[in-house]
GROMACS .gro file of C-alpha atoms in nm:
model
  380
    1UNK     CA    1   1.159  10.623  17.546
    2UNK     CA    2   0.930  10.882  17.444
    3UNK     CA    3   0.654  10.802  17.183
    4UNK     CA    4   0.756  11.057  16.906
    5UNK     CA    5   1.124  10.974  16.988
    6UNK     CA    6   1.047  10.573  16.912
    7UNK     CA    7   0.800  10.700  16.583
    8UNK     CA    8   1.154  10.915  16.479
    9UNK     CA    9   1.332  10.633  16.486
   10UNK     CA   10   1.138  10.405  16.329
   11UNK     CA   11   1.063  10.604  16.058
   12UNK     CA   12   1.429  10.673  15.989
   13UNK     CA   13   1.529  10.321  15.970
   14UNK     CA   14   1.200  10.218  15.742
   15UNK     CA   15   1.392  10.503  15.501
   16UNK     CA   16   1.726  10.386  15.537
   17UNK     CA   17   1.602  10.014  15.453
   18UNK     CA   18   1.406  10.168  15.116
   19UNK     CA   19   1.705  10.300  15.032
   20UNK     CA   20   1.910   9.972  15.060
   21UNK     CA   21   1.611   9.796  14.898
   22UNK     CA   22   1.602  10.071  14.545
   23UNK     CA   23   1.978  10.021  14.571
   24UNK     CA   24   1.968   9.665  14.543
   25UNK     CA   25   1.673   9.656  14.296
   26UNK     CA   26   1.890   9.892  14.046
   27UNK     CA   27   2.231   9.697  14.093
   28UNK     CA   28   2.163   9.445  13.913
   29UNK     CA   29   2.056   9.141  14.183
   30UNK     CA   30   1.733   8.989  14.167
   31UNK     CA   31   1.444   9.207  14.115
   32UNK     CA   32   1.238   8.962  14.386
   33UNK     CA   33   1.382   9.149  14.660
   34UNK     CA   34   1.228   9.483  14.540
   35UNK     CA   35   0.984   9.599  14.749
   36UNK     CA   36   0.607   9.618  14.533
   37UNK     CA   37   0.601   9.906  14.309
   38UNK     CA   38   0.916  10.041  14.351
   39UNK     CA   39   1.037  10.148  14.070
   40UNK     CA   40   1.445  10.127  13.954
   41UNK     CA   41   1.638  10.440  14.028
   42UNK     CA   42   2.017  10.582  14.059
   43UNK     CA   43   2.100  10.350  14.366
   44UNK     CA   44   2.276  10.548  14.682
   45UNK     CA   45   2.487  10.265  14.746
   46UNK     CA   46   2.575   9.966  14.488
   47UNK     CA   47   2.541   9.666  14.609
   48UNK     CA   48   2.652   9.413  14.318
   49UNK     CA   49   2.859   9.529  14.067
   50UNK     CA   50   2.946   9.332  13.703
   51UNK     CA   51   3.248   9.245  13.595
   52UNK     CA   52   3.192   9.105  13.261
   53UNK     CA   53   3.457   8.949  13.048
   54UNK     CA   54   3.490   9.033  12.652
   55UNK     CA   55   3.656   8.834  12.363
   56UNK     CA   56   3.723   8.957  12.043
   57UNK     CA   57   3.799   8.866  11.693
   58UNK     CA   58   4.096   9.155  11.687
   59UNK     CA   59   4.405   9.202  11.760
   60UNK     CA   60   4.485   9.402  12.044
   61UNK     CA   61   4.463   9.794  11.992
   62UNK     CA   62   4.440   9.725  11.632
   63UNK     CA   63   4.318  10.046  11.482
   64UNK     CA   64   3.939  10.080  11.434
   65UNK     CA   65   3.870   9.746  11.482
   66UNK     CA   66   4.046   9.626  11.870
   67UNK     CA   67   4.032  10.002  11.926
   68UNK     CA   68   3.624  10.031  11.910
   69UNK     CA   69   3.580   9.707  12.112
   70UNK     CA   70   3.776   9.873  12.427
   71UNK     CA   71   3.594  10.180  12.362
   72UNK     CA   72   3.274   9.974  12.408
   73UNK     CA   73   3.406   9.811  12.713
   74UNK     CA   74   3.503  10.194  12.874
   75UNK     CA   75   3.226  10.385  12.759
   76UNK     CA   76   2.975  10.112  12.898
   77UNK     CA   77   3.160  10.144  13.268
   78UNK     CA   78   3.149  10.512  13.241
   79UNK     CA   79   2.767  10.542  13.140
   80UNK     CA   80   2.697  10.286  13.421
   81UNK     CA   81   2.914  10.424  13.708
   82UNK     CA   82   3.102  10.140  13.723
   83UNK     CA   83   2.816   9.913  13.754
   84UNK     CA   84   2.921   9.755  13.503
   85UNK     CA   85   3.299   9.688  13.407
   86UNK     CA   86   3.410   9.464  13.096
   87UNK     CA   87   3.725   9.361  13.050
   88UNK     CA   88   3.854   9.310  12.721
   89UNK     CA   89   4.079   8.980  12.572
   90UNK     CA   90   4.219   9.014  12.205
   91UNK     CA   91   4.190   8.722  11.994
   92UNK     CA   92   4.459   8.461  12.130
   93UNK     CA   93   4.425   8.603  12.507
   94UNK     CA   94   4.141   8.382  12.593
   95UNK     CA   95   3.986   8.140  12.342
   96UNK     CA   96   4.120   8.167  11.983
   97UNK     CA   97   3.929   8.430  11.790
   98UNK     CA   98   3.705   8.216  11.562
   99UNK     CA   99   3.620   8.049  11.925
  100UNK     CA  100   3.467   8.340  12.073
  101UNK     CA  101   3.098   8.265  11.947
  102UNK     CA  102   3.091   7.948  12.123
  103UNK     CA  103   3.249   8.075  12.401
  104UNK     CA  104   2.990   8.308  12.463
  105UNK     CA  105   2.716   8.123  12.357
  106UNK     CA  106   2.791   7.903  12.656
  107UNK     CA  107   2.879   8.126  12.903
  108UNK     CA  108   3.286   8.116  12.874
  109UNK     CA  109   3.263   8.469  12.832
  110UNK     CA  110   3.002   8.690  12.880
  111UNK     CA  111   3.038   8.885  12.523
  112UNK     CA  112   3.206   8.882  12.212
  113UNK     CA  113   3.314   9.167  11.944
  114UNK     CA  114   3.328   9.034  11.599
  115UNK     CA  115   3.212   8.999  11.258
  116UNK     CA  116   2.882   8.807  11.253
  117UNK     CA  117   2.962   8.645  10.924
  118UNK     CA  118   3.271   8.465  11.080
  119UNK     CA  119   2.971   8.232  11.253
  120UNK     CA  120   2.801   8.138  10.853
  121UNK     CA  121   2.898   7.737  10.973
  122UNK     CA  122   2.597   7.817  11.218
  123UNK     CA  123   2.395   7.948  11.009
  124UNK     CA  124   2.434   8.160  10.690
  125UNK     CA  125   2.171   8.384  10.816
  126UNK     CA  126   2.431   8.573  11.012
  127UNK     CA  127   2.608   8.639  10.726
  128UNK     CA  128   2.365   8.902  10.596
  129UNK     CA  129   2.424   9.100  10.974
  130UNK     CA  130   2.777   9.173  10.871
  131UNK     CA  131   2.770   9.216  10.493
  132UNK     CA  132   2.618   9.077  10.154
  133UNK     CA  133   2.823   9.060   9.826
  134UNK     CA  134   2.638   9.368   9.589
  135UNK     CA  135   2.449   9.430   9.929
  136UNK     CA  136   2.385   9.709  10.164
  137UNK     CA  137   2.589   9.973  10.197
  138UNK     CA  138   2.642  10.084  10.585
  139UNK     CA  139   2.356  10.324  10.583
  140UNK     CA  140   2.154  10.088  10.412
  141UNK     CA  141   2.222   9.820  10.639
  142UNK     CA  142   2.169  10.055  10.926
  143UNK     CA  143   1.826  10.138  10.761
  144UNK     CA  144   1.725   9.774  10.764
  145UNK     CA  145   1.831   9.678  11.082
  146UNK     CA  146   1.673   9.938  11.268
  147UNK     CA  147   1.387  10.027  11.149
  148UNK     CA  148   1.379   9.744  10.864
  149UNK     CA  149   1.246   9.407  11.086
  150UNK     CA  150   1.669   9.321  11.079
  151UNK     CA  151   1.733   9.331  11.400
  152UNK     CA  152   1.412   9.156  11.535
  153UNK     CA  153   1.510   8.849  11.271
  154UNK     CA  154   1.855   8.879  11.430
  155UNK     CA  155   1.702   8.815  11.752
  156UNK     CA  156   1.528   8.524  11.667
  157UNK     CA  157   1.847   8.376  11.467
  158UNK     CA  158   2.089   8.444  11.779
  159UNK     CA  159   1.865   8.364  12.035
  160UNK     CA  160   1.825   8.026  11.925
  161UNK     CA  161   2.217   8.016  12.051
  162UNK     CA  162   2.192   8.185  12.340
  163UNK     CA  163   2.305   8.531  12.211
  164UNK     CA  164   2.200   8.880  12.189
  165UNK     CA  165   2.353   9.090  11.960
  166UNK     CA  166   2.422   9.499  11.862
  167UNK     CA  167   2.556   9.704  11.570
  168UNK     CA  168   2.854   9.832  11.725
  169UNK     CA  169   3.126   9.955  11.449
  170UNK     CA  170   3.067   9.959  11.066
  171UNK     CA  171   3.388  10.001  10.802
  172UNK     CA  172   3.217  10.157  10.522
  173UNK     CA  173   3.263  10.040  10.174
  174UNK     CA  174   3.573   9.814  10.191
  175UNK     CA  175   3.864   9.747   9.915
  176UNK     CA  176   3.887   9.433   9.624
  177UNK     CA  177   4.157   9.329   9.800
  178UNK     CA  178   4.581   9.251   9.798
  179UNK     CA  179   4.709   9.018   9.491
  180UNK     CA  180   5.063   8.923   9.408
  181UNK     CA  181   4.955   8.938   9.001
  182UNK     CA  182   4.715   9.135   8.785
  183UNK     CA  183   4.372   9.008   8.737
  184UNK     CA  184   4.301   9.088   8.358
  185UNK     CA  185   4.028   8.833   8.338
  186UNK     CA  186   3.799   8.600   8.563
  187UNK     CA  187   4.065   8.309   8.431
  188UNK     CA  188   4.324   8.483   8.670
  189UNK     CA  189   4.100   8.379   8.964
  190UNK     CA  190   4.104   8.037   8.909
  191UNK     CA  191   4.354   7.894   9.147
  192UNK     CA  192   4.410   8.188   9.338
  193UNK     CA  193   4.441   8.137   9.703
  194UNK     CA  194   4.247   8.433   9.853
  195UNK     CA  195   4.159   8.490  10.236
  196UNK     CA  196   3.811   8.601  10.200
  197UNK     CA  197   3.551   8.515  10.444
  198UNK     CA  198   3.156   8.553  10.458
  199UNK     CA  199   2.972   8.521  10.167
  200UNK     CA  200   3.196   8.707   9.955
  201UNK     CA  201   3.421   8.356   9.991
  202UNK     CA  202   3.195   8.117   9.845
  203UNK     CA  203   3.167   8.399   9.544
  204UNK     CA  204   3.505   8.346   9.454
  205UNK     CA  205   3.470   7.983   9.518
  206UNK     CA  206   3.231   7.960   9.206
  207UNK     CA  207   3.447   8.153   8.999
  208UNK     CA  208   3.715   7.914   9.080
  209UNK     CA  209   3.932   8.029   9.370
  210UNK     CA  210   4.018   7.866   9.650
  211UNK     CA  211   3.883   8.106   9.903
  212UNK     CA  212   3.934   8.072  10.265
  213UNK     CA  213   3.815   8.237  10.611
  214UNK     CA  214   4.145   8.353  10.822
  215UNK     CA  215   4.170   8.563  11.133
  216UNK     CA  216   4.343   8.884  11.109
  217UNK     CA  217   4.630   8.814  11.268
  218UNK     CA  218   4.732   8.526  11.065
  219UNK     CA  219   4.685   8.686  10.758
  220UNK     CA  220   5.012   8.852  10.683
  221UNK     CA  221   5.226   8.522  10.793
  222UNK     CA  222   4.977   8.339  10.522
  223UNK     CA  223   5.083   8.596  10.265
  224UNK     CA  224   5.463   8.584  10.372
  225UNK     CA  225   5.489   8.227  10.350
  226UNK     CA  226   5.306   8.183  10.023
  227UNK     CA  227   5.040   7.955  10.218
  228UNK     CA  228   4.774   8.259  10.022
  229UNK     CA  229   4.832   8.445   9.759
  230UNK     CA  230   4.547   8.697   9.760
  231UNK     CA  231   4.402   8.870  10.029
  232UNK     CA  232   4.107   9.094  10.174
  233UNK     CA  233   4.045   9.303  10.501
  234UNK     CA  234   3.904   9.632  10.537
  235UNK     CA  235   4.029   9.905  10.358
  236UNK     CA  236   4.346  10.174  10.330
  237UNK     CA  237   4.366  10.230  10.713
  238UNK     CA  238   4.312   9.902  10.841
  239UNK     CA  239   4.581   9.738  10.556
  240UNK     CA  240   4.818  10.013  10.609
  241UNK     CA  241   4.844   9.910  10.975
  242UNK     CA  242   4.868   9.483  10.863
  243UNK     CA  243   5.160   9.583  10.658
  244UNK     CA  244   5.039   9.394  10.333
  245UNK     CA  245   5.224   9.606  10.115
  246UNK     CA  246   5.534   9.485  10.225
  247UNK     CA  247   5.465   9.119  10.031
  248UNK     CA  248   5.214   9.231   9.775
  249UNK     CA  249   5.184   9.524   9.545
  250UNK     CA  250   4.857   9.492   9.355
  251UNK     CA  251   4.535   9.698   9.542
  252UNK     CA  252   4.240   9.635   9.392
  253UNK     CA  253   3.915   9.851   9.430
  254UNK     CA  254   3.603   9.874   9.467
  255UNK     CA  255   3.501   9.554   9.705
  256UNK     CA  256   3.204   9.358   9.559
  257UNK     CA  257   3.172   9.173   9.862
  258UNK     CA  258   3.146   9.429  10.175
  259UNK     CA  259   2.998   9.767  10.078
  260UNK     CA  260   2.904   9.832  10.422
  261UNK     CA  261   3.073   9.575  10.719
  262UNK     CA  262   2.936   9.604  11.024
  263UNK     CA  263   3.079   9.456  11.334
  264UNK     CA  264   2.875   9.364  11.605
  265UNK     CA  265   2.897   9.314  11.990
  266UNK     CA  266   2.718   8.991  12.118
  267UNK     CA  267   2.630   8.919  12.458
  268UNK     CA  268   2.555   8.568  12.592
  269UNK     CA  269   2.176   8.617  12.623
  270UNK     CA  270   2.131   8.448  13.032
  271UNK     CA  271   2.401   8.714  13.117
  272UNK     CA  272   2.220   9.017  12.939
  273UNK     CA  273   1.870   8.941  13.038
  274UNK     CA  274   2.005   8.934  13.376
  275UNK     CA  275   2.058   9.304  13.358
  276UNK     CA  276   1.886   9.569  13.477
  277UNK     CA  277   1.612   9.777  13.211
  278UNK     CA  278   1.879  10.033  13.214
  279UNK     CA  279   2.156   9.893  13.180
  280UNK     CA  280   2.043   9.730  12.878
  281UNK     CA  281   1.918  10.050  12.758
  282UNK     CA  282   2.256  10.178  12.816
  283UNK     CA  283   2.434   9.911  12.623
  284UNK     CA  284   2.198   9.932  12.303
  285UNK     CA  285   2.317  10.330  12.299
  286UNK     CA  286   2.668  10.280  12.347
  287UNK     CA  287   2.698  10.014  12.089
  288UNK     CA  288   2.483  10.209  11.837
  289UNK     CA  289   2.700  10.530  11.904
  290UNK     CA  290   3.024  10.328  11.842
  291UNK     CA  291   2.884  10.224  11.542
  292UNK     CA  292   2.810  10.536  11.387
  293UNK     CA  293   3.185  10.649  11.535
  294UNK     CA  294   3.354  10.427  11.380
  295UNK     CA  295   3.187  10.444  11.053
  296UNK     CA  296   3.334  10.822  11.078
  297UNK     CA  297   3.663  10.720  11.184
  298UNK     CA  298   3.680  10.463  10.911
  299UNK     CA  299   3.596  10.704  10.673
  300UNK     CA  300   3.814  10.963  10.786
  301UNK     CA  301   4.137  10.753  10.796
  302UNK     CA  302   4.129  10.557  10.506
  303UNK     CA  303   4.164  10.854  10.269
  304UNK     CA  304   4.507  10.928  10.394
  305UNK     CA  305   4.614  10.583  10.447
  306UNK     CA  306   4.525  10.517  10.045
  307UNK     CA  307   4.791  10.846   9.991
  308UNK     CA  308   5.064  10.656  10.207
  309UNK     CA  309   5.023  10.354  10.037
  310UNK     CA  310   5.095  10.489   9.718
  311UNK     CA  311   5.301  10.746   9.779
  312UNK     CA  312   5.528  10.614  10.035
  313UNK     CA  313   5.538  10.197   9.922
  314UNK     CA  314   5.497  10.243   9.561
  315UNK     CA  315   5.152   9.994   9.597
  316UNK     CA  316   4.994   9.997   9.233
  317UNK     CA  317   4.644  10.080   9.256
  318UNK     CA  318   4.409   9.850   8.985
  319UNK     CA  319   4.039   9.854   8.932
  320UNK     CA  320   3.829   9.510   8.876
  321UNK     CA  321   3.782   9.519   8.491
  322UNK     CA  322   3.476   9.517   8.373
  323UNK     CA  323   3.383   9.168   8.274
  324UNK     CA  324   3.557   9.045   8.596
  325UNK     CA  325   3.304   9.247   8.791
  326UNK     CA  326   3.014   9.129   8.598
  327UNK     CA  327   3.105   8.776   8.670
  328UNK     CA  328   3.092   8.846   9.067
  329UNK     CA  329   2.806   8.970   9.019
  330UNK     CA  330   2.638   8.736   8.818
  331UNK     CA  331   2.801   8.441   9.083
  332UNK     CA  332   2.672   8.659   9.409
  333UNK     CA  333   2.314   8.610   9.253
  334UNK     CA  334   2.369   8.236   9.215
  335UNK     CA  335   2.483   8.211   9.572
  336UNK     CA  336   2.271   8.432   9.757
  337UNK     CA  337   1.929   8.190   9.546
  338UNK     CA  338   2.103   7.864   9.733
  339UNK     CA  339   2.141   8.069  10.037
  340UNK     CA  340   1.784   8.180  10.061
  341UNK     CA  341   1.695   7.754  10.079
  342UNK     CA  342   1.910   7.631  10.308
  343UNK     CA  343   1.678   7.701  10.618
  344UNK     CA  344   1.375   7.875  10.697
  345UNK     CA  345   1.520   8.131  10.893
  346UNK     CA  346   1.826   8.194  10.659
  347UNK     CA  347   1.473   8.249  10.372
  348UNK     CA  348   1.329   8.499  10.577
  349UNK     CA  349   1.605   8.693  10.696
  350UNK     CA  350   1.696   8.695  10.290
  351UNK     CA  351   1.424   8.758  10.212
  352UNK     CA  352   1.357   9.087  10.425
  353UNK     CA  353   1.715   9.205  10.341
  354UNK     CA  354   1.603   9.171   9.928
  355UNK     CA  355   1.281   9.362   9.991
  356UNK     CA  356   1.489   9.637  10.179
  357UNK     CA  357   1.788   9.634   9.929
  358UNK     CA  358   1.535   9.694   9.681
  359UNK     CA  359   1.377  10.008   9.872
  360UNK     CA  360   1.673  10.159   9.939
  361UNK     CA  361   1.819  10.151   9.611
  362UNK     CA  362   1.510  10.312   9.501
  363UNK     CA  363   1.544  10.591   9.671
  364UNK     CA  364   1.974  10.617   9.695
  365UNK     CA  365   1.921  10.662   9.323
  366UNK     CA  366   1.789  10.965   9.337
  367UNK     CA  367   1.940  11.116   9.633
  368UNK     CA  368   2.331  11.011   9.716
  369UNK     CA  369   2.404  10.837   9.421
  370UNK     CA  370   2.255  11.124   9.186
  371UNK     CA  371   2.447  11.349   9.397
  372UNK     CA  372   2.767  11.195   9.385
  373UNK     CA  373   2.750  11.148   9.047
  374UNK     CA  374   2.643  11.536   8.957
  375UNK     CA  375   2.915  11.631   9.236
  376UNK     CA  376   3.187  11.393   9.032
  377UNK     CA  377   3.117  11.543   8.671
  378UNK     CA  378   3.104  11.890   8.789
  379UNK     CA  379   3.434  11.843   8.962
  380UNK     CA  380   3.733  12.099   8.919
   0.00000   0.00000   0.00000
C-alpha cells in the first residue's frame, strides 16, 4: 500500500471515530469516554437514547392540568430529537397520585407533575412553591422564584429528597370554592367538610372546618356521597370540566388561599444530573414556557367557563362577606408565624417569600392594581 493511500485511510477512520466519540459524549452516556476537550455538539448518530417515565397528580387529559403535563412530555422529545422521550401515567396508572413524590424521589419514576404543596407532610416549605393563603399572585411568584433566591431555596429543600424541580404550569388566581349552603358568617364554617389542601387547609382548620387534602379525581364521588360538603379546585374551566355543579350550587369567589398556583415538574435528581448540559437546559425552557402557556390558557378559558356555569346550570355565584374574609385573613397570619418555626429551612424559605411579597406589593400598587382599579371605575 502506498504511503499517502495508508495516511488517507487513517485519517478517515481517526474522523469517523471523533464522530462516534462527540456522538456519544452528547447522548447522554458517560462523559469519561469523551475525548479531552471536546466539547458537546448535535451528535451524527445517537447512541443512547432516554426513555423516561412520568407520574402525575391528574387525571388523564384533564384540561389544563393532565393536558400541560403531556405537553411537557412532547415538547421535551421534540426539542431533543428524540433523545429524550417521557412517557406519561395519570394518577392511578402507576402509583396513586399522592404517591408520586416518593416514587420519584426513589427512583420509581424518573419525574413527577404535581402541586408541590400536596408534599407539606415533608416539609411545609414546599408549600410556599405552589401557593400561600393572601400570597403571591402568579407573576409575583414567578418574580420570586426566578430572580427572587426561590428557586435556589427550592433546590436546597428538594434536594435534600433527591429531587429537582421546575415551574411548569400556573392557574392564575383561583375560586373560594363549591358549598352546598350559604356562608353568611365565619360560624357557617364550623363543621364544614371542605377538600382544601396546602396551607389554605389548615386556614380553615382554625376557623373550625374540617379541612382535608383529596386528589382530583376523588373529589366529585366525595361530594356525591356526602363524605364532603365543600369543595375547592382551580377555577371556572377546570370545575366546569369536574362537573361540581351537578351536586352543589353555591360558587364562591375570590380564593384567599391560591392567588397564583403553580404546578411544578420534578425530576428525581440522580436521573437529571445524569443528563447532558443541554438537555437540562432544554428542560428548564420547556417547563418555564409551559408555565407561562398555561397561565394564558387558564386565563383565557375560565372566563367562558364562569358564563356556562351560570348561564347554562343555574350555579349561584356568592362573594366571601366581608367579615368572613377578614377572619381568613387574620387565621393565614397565625398560620403562616407557626409555619415560619417549624424548621430552619421552612424559616428561610418564609422568610424570603415575606421580604418578596412585601416588594412586590409595593410596586403592584402602583402599577396593575392602580390600573385595574382606574380601568374598573372608568368602565362603560
Amino acid at each position: 500500500m502506498k504511503r499517502r493511500d495508508f495516511l488517507t485511510g487513517a485519517a478517515v477512520t481517526g474522523a469517523a471515530a471523533a464522530t462516534l466519540a462527540v456522538a456519544g459524549c452528547d447522548s447522554g452516556q458517560n462523559t469519561a469516554d469523551c475525548a479531552p476537550g471536546t466539547e458537546p455538539a448535535s451528535p451524527a448518530i445517537v447512541t443512547n437514547k432516554r426513555k423516561l417515565k412520568m407520574v402525575t397528580t391528574w387525571q388523564k387529559n384533564f384540561p389544563g392540568l393532565g393536558t400541560s403535563a403531556e405537553r411537557v412530555a412532547k415538547r421535551i422529545e421534540e426539542a431533543t430529537d428524540g433523545q429524550i422521550s417521557i412517557k406519561v401515567y395519570a394518577a392511578g396508572e402507576l402509583v396513586p397520585a399522592f404517591e408520586c413524590f416518593d416514587a420519584v424521589s426513589n427512583g420509581t419514576a424518573d419525574c413527577y407533575n404535581g402541586a408541590e404543596y400536596y408534599w407539606q407532610g415533608k416539609s411545609v416549605g414546599f408549600s410556599f412553591f405552589t401557593a400561600v393563603p393572601f400570597g403571591m399572585t402568579a407573576n409575583e411568584l414567578t418574580a420570586w422564584i426566578y430572580h427572587g433566591g426561590g428557586q435556589e431555596l427550592w433546590d436546597e429543600l428538594s434536594a435534600r429528597f433527591n429531587l429537582k424541580g421546575f415551574l411548569s404550569a400556573n392557574t392564575g388566581v383561583q375560586m373560594g370554592g363549591w358549598f352546598n349552603k350559604q356562608i353568611t358568617s365565619l360560624e357557617d364554617l364550623k363543621g364544614l367538610k371542605i377538600r382544601m389542601p396546602g396551607l389554605g387547609g389548615e386556614v380553615m382548620r382554625r376557623l373550625g372546618a374540617a379541612a382535608v387534602s383529596l386528589p382530583g379525581p376523588d373529589i366529585y364521588q366525595a361530594l356525591q356521597t356526602g363524605a364532603i360538603n365543600a369543595t375547592e379546585w382551580v377555577g371556572p374551566w377546570n370545575d366546569l370540566a369536574q362537573g361540581f355543579y351537578k351536586v352543589t350550587k353555591y360558587y364562591y369567589w375570590p380564593g384567599f388561599h391560591e392567588p397564583g398556583a403553580a404546578l411544578a415538574t420534578v425530576f428525581n435528581k440522580d436521573v437529571y444530573e445524569s443528563l447532558t448540559k443541554g438537555q437540562k437546559q432544554i428542560i428548564q425552557t420547556v417547563c418555564h414556557t409551559e408555565h407561562d402557556y398555561t397561565l394564558a390558557e387558564f386565563n383565557q378559558k375560565n372566563a367562558g367557563a364562569l358564563d356556562t356555569l351560570i348561564k347554562d346550570h343555574g350555579v349561584v355565584l356568592e362573594k366571601f362577606p366581608a367579615d368572613v374574609f377578614a377572619g381568613m385573613r387574620e387565621a393565614s397570619a397565625a398560620v403562616l408565624a407557626d409555619v415560619s418555626q417549624e424548621s430552619e429551612i421552612a424559616g428561610r424559605v418564609y422568610t424570603s417569600f415575606k421580604e418578596n411579597l412585601e416588594n412586590s406589593i409595593r410596586w403592584t400598587r402602583i402599577s396593575e392594581e392602580a390600573y385595574v382599579n382606574m380601568r374598573t371605575a372608568n368602565a362603560g
